[in-house]
mmCIF file of C-alpha atoms in Angstrom:
data_model
loop_
_atom_site.group_PDB
_atom_site.id
_atom_site.type_symbol
_atom_site.label_atom_id
_atom_site.label_comp_id
_atom_site.label_asym_id
_atom_site.label_seq_id
_atom_site.Cartn_x
_atom_site.Cartn_y
_atom_site.Cartn_z
ATOM 1 C CA MET A 1 -13.598 -7.878 -5.533
ATOM 2 C CA THR A 2 -11.556 -4.715 -6.078
ATOM 3 C CA THR A 3 -7.789 -4.843 -6.125
ATOM 4 C CA LEU A 4 -5.690 -2.229 -4.337
ATOM 5 C CA ILE A 5 -2.101 -1.668 -5.398
ATOM 6 C CA LEU A 6 -0.309 0.019 -2.496
ATOM 7 C CA LEU A 7 2.687 1.936 -3.807
ATOM 8 C CA ARG A 8 5.282 3.492 -1.553
ATOM 9 C CA HIS A 9 6.913 6.645 -2.905
ATOM 10 C CA GLY A 10 10.315 6.366 -4.533
ATOM 11 C CA ARG A 11 13.569 7.094 -2.734
ATOM 12 C CA SER A 12 13.753 10.671 -1.522
ATOM 13 C CA SER A 13 16.544 12.990 -0.454
ATOM 14 C CA ALA A 14 15.474 12.448 3.153
ATOM 15 C CA ASN A 15 15.768 8.652 2.792
ATOM 16 C CA VAL A 16 19.367 9.072 1.680
ATOM 17 C CA ALA A 17 20.144 11.566 4.462
ATOM 18 C CA GLY A 18 18.690 9.315 7.168
ATOM 19 C CA VAL A 19 16.211 11.985 8.236
ATOM 20 C CA LEU A 20 12.633 11.512 9.397
ATOM 21 C CA ALA A 21 11.028 13.727 6.768
ATOM 22 C CA GLY A 22 7.456 13.401 7.992
ATOM 23 C CA ARG A 23 5.362 16.226 6.611
ATOM 24 C CA THR A 24 8.271 18.537 5.826
ATOM 25 C CA PRO A 25 7.284 20.359 2.621
ATOM 26 C CA GLY A 26 9.406 20.168 -0.496
ATOM 27 C CA VAL A 27 11.025 16.759 0.106
ATOM 28 C CA GLU A 28 11.622 15.442 -3.410
ATOM 29 C CA LEU A 29 12.636 12.198 -5.043
ATOM 30 C CA ASP A 30 16.321 11.844 -5.751
ATOM 31 C CA GLU A 31 17.660 10.537 -9.069
ATOM 32 C CA LYS A 32 17.140 6.904 -8.082
ATOM 33 C CA GLY A 33 13.635 7.708 -6.841
ATOM 34 C CA ARG A 34 12.719 9.249 -10.178
ATOM 35 C CA ASP A 35 14.061 6.188 -11.961
ATOM 36 C CA GLN A 36 11.991 3.964 -9.661
ATOM 37 C CA ALA A 37 8.874 5.982 -10.504
ATOM 38 C CA ASP A 38 9.511 5.577 -14.237
ATOM 39 C CA LYS A 39 9.883 1.821 -13.816
ATOM 40 C CA VAL A 40 6.484 1.585 -12.111
ATOM 41 C CA VAL A 41 4.953 2.406 -15.515
ATOM 42 C CA GLU A 42 6.836 -0.497 -17.075
ATOM 43 C CA ARG A 43 5.938 -2.887 -14.258
ATOM 44 C CA LEU A 44 2.246 -2.141 -14.583
ATOM 45 C CA THR A 45 2.153 -2.504 -18.364
ATOM 46 C CA GLY A 46 -1.104 -4.195 -19.321
ATOM 47 C CA VAL A 47 -2.593 -3.849 -15.843
ATOM 48 C CA PRO A 48 -5.795 -1.771 -16.123
ATOM 49 C CA ILE A 49 -5.735 1.039 -13.565
ATOM 50 C CA ALA A 50 -9.100 2.636 -12.815
ATOM 51 C CA ASP A 51 -7.882 5.370 -10.475
ATOM 52 C CA ILE A 52 -4.868 6.719 -8.620
ATOM 53 C CA VAL A 53 -5.169 8.053 -5.064
ATOM 54 C CA CYS A 54 -2.194 9.872 -3.605
ATOM 55 C CA SER A 55 -0.812 11.363 -0.409
ATOM 56 C CA PRO A 56 -0.421 15.154 -0.678
ATOM 57 C CA MET A 57 3.320 14.898 0.006
ATOM 58 C CA LEU A 58 5.452 16.009 -2.961
ATOM 59 C CA ARG A 59 7.470 12.785 -3.058
ATOM 60 C CA CYS A 60 4.267 10.790 -3.561
ATOM 61 C CA GLU A 61 2.965 13.161 -6.234
ATOM 62 C CA GLN A 62 6.267 12.813 -8.096
ATOM 63 C CA THR A 63 6.102 9.021 -7.809
ATOM 64 C CA VAL A 64 2.682 8.662 -9.452
ATOM 65 C CA ALA A 65 3.210 11.396 -12.058
ATOM 66 C CA PRO A 66 4.722 9.124 -14.754
ATOM 67 C CA LEU A 67 1.980 6.500 -14.292
ATOM 68 C CA ALA A 68 -0.771 9.123 -14.307
ATOM 69 C CA LYS A 69 0.611 10.641 -17.506
ATOM 70 C CA ASP A 70 0.903 7.249 -19.166
ATOM 71 C CA ARG A 71 -2.715 6.323 -18.292
ATOM 72 C CA GLY A 72 -4.250 9.753 -18.789
ATOM 73 C CA LEU A 73 -5.434 9.847 -15.176
ATOM 74 C CA THR A 74 -5.589 12.714 -12.692
ATOM 75 C CA PRO A 75 -4.532 11.494 -9.233
ATOM 76 C CA VAL A 76 -6.966 12.078 -6.392
ATOM 77 C CA THR A 77 -5.249 13.738 -3.439
ATOM 78 C CA GLU A 78 -6.154 12.155 -0.107
ATOM 79 C CA ASP A 79 -4.994 13.936 3.048
ATOM 80 C CA ASP A 80 -5.679 10.868 5.189
ATOM 81 C CA LEU A 81 -2.954 8.976 3.319
ATOM 82 C CA ALA A 82 -0.377 11.612 4.252
ATOM 83 C CA GLU A 83 2.760 10.730 6.168
ATOM 84 C CA VAL A 84 2.588 10.345 9.938
ATOM 85 C CA ASP A 85 2.615 13.662 11.779
ATOM 86 C CA TYR A 86 5.815 13.077 13.713
ATOM 87 C CA GLY A 87 5.495 16.378 15.533
ATOM 88 C CA SER A 88 8.745 17.640 17.011
ATOM 89 C CA TRP A 89 10.527 14.560 15.686
ATOM 90 C CA THR A 90 10.030 15.846 12.132
ATOM 91 C CA GLY A 91 13.351 16.528 10.445
ATOM 92 C CA GLY A 92 15.328 14.698 13.101
ATOM 93 C CA ALA A 93 18.187 12.348 12.281
ATOM 94 C CA LEU A 94 17.126 8.727 12.733
ATOM 95 C CA LYS A 95 20.394 7.877 14.476
ATOM 96 C CA ASN A 96 19.574 10.454 17.163
ATOM 97 C CA LEU A 97 15.869 9.619 17.448
ATOM 98 C CA ALA A 98 16.779 5.977 18.013
ATOM 99 C CA LYS A 99 18.274 7.021 21.361
ATOM 100 C CA GLU A 100 14.978 8.483 22.597
ATOM 101 C CA PRO A 101 12.929 6.374 25.087
ATOM 102 C CA LEU A 102 9.908 6.678 22.790
ATOM 103 C CA TRP A 103 11.804 4.890 20.023
ATOM 104 C CA LYS A 104 11.533 1.574 21.900
ATOM 105 C CA VAL A 105 7.782 2.075 22.201
ATOM 106 C CA VAL A 106 7.525 2.817 18.476
ATOM 107 C CA GLN A 107 9.301 -0.448 17.738
ATOM 108 C CA ALA A 108 7.788 -2.800 20.320
ATOM 109 C CA HIS A 109 4.412 -1.286 21.259
ATOM 110 C CA PRO A 110 3.513 1.103 18.418
ATOM 111 C CA SER A 111 -0.193 1.145 19.244
ATOM 112 C CA ALA A 112 0.742 3.153 22.347
ATOM 113 C CA ALA A 113 3.170 5.492 20.590
ATOM 114 C CA VAL A 114 2.188 9.154 20.306
ATOM 115 C CA PHE A 115 4.776 11.519 18.858
ATOM 116 C CA PRO A 116 5.451 14.720 20.824
ATOM 117 C CA GLU A 117 3.300 17.504 19.360
ATOM 118 C CA GLY A 118 2.225 15.024 16.672
ATOM 119 C CA GLU A 119 -0.170 12.114 16.220
ATOM 120 C CA GLY A 120 -0.276 8.564 17.506
ATOM 121 C CA LEU A 121 0.360 5.561 15.283
ATOM 122 C CA ALA A 122 -3.021 4.088 16.225
ATOM 123 C CA GLY A 123 -4.722 7.262 15.061
ATOM 124 C CA MET A 124 -2.723 7.153 11.836
ATOM 125 C CA GLN A 125 -3.860 3.606 11.153
ATOM 126 C CA ALA A 126 -7.488 4.486 11.803
ATOM 127 C CA ARG A 127 -7.535 7.427 9.369
ATOM 128 C CA ALA A 128 -5.523 5.595 6.679
ATOM 129 C CA VAL A 129 -7.629 2.426 6.744
ATOM 130 C CA ALA A 130 -10.833 4.493 6.717
ATOM 131 C CA ALA A 131 -9.551 6.397 3.673
ATOM 132 C CA ILE A 132 -8.638 3.203 1.831
ATOM 133 C CA ARG A 133 -12.048 1.664 2.534
ATOM 134 C CA ARG A 134 -13.797 4.871 1.494
ATOM 135 C CA HIS A 135 -12.013 5.097 -1.848
ATOM 136 C CA ASP A 136 -12.344 1.366 -2.434
ATOM 137 C CA LYS A 137 -16.119 1.640 -2.071
ATOM 138 C CA ARG A 138 -16.205 4.670 -4.381
ATOM 139 C CA ILE A 139 -14.078 3.032 -7.057
ATOM 140 C CA ALA A 140 -16.112 -0.187 -6.952
ATOM 141 C CA ALA A 141 -19.275 1.866 -7.454
ATOM 142 C CA GLU A 142 -17.764 3.865 -10.320
ATOM 143 C CA HIS A 143 -15.768 1.171 -12.118
ATOM 144 C CA GLY A 144 -17.188 -2.144 -10.952
ATOM 145 C CA PRO A 145 -16.116 -4.728 -8.361
ATOM 146 C CA GLN A 146 -13.238 -5.995 -10.532
ATOM 147 C CA ALA A 147 -11.518 -2.596 -10.680
ATOM 148 C CA LEU A 148 -7.808 -2.193 -9.901
ATOM 149 C CA TRP A 149 -6.545 1.037 -8.370
ATOM 150 C CA VAL A 150 -3.357 2.519 -6.968
ATOM 151 C CA ALA A 151 -2.857 4.274 -3.637
ATOM 152 C CA CYS A 152 0.538 5.944 -3.164
ATOM 153 C CA SER A 153 1.588 6.650 0.397
ATOM 154 C CA HIS A 154 4.398 6.224 2.928
ATOM 155 C CA GLY A 155 6.162 3.364 4.675
ATOM 156 C CA ASP A 156 4.486 3.475 8.084
ATOM 157 C CA VAL A 157 1.082 4.224 6.551
ATOM 158 C CA ILE A 158 1.264 1.306 4.124
ATOM 159 C CA LYS A 159 2.483 -1.054 6.845
ATOM 160 C CA ALA A 160 -0.491 -0.029 8.985
ATOM 161 C CA VAL A 161 -2.934 -0.686 6.123
ATOM 162 C CA LEU A 162 -1.339 -4.071 5.473
ATOM 163 C CA ALA A 163 -1.505 -4.992 9.161
ATOM 164 C CA ASP A 164 -5.231 -4.269 9.093
ATOM 165 C CA ALA A 165 -5.695 -6.350 5.931
ATOM 166 C CA LEU A 166 -3.781 -9.214 7.553
ATOM 167 C CA ALA A 167 -5.935 -8.957 10.697
ATOM 168 C CA SER A 168 -2.709 -8.374 12.603
ATOM 169 C CA HIS A 169 -2.467 -6.061 15.599
ATOM 170 C CA LEU A 170 -0.726 -2.757 14.998
ATOM 171 C CA ASP A 171 1.922 -3.838 17.505
ATOM 172 C CA ASN A 172 3.123 -6.295 14.842
ATOM 173 C CA PHE A 173 3.307 -3.810 11.982
ATOM 174 C CA GLN A 174 7.055 -3.218 12.332
ATOM 175 C CA ARG A 175 7.535 -6.807 11.162
ATOM 176 C CA ILE A 176 6.264 -5.815 7.711
ATOM 177 C CA MET A 177 8.869 -4.519 5.264
ATOM 178 C CA VAL A 178 7.886 -1.836 2.728
ATOM 179 C CA ASP A 179 10.798 -0.563 0.633
ATOM 180 C CA THR A 180 10.768 2.591 -1.480
ATOM 181 C CA CYS A 181 8.646 2.222 -4.623
ATOM 182 C CA SER A 182 7.620 -1.290 -3.577
ATOM 183 C CA ILE A 183 4.198 -2.634 -4.484
ATOM 184 C CA SER A 184 1.871 -4.482 -2.141
ATOM 185 C CA VAL A 185 -1.485 -5.828 -3.282
ATOM 186 C CA VAL A 186 -4.714 -6.297 -1.358
ATOM 187 C CA HIS A 187 -7.982 -7.728 -2.682
ATOM 188 C CA TYR A 188 -10.985 -6.306 -0.828
ATOM 189 C CA THR A 189 -14.240 -8.255 -0.661
ATOM 190 C CA GLU A 190 -17.524 -7.763 1.179
ATOM 191 C CA THR A 191 -16.346 -10.032 3.982
ATOM 192 C CA ARG A 192 -12.569 -9.674 4.345
ATOM 193 C CA PRO A 193 -9.401 -8.572 2.555
ATOM 194 C CA PHE A 194 -6.868 -10.941 1.014
ATOM 195 C CA VAL A 195 -3.212 -9.929 0.773
ATOM 196 C CA ASN A 196 -1.805 -10.949 -2.601
ATOM 197 C CA ARG A 197 1.765 -9.702 -2.230
ATOM 198 C CA VAL A 198 3.912 -7.509 0.018
ATOM 199 C CA ASN A 199 7.007 -5.381 -0.682
ATOM 200 C CA ASP A 200 7.321 -6.476 -4.301
ATOM 201 C CA VAL A 201 10.172 -4.504 -5.844
ATOM 202 C CA GLY A 202 10.612 -6.249 -9.160
ATOM 203 C CA GLY A 203 8.349 -9.229 -9.614
ATOM 204 C CA ASP A 204 6.105 -9.999 -12.573
ATOM 205 C CA LEU A 205 2.796 -8.172 -12.100
ATOM 206 C CA SER A 206 1.017 -9.679 -15.113
ATOM 207 C CA GLY A 207 -0.906 -11.886 -12.706
ATOM 208 C CA LEU A 208 -2.894 -8.807 -11.690
ATOM 209 C CA ILE A 209 -4.420 -8.525 -15.167
ATOM 210 C CA PRO A 210 -8.026 -9.740 -14.868
ATOM 211 C CA ALA A 211 -8.694 -12.954 -16.753
ATOM 212 C CA LYS A 212 -11.252 -12.929 -19.523
ATOM 213 C CA PRO A 213 -14.647 -14.326 -18.405
ATOM 214 C CA LYS A 214 -14.954 -18.025 -19.159
ATOM 215 C CA ARG A 215 -18.064 -19.739 -20.449
ATOM 216 C CA ARG A 216 -19.901 -21.631 -17.770
ATOM 217 C CA ARG A 217 -19.583 -25.366 -17.868
ATOM 218 C CA LYS A 218 -22.004 -27.938 -16.607
ATOM 219 C CA ALA A 219 -21.391 -29.169 -13.084
ATOM 220 C CA PRO A 220 -19.410 -32.431 -12.946
ATOM 221 C CA SER A 221 -21.187 -35.658 -12.148
ATOM 222 C CA ALA A 222 -21.408 -36.736 -8.533
ATOM 223 C CA GLN A 223 -18.813 -39.436 -9.168
ATOM 224 C CA LYS A 224 -16.313 -36.965 -10.630
ATOM 225 C CA ALA A 225 -16.995 -34.466 -7.867
ATOM 226 C CA ARG A 226 -16.259 -37.050 -5.177
ATOM 227 C CA SER A 227 -12.965 -37.957 -6.810
ATOM 228 C CA SER A 228 -11.724 -34.365 -6.463
ATOM 229 C CA ASP A 229 -12.889 -33.701 -2.907
ATOM 230 C CA ALA A 230 -9.514 -34.403 -1.324
ATOM 231 C CA VAL A 231 -6.795 -32.051 -2.522
ATOM 232 C CA VAL A 232 -3.281 -32.924 -1.443
ATOM 233 C CA GLY A 233 -1.345 -29.776 -0.591
ATOM 234 C CA GLY A 234 -4.415 -27.697 -1.260
ATOM 235 C CA ASP A 235 -5.276 -24.201 -0.092
ATOM 236 C CA THR A 236 -8.326 -23.464 2.011
ATOM 237 C CA GLY A 237 -7.989 -19.723 1.449
ATOM 238 C CA ALA A 238 -9.740 -17.526 -1.086
#
């Protein structure tokens, strides 16, 4: 069971300006964004990171740079984790784009939204999820099924990946919140993913550190087993 740590890039100059940066080159982290990136290193102290996969956008590269330096890793650039191609909307002010008829579709029926001269959100989800699955399989083969790895991408992309992991339709993905430099965690198995946390901006991440293997114990007697069958307030999940 590999563990994916989805990391959104830190706050950028475009976030502050209220602009839809998209794939505009040269959009950098602002001072707060750089501070957020530094704190990611602290938050992941003790968590073994096997690999870092990153969107080619500068703001994502800047976000993972401190972590990569700290762990002695070279991030793998993945074009399919790039920001949405917003087409002619790229660089537009959000307050103005919100007045466009397409904006309502983006919010309420995103699976049908295709940006003018750009890509559709459904297509974005397909390429992002495929990339995540592809790297997850590679990392499991290279580092073992217990490996933890980081993928740094963008808000809409991460929300789309989380919607897939939650088995939720893309039309619900706007209900998921992903703040700048937030961490979301997904455990991938052979049968289905399990979402461990979403939009974590400051919680304790020590729970991600794999536990040391325990010695096997003998199975309990039938009498003891029966006494523990009913679990009040139990969890039928993973």
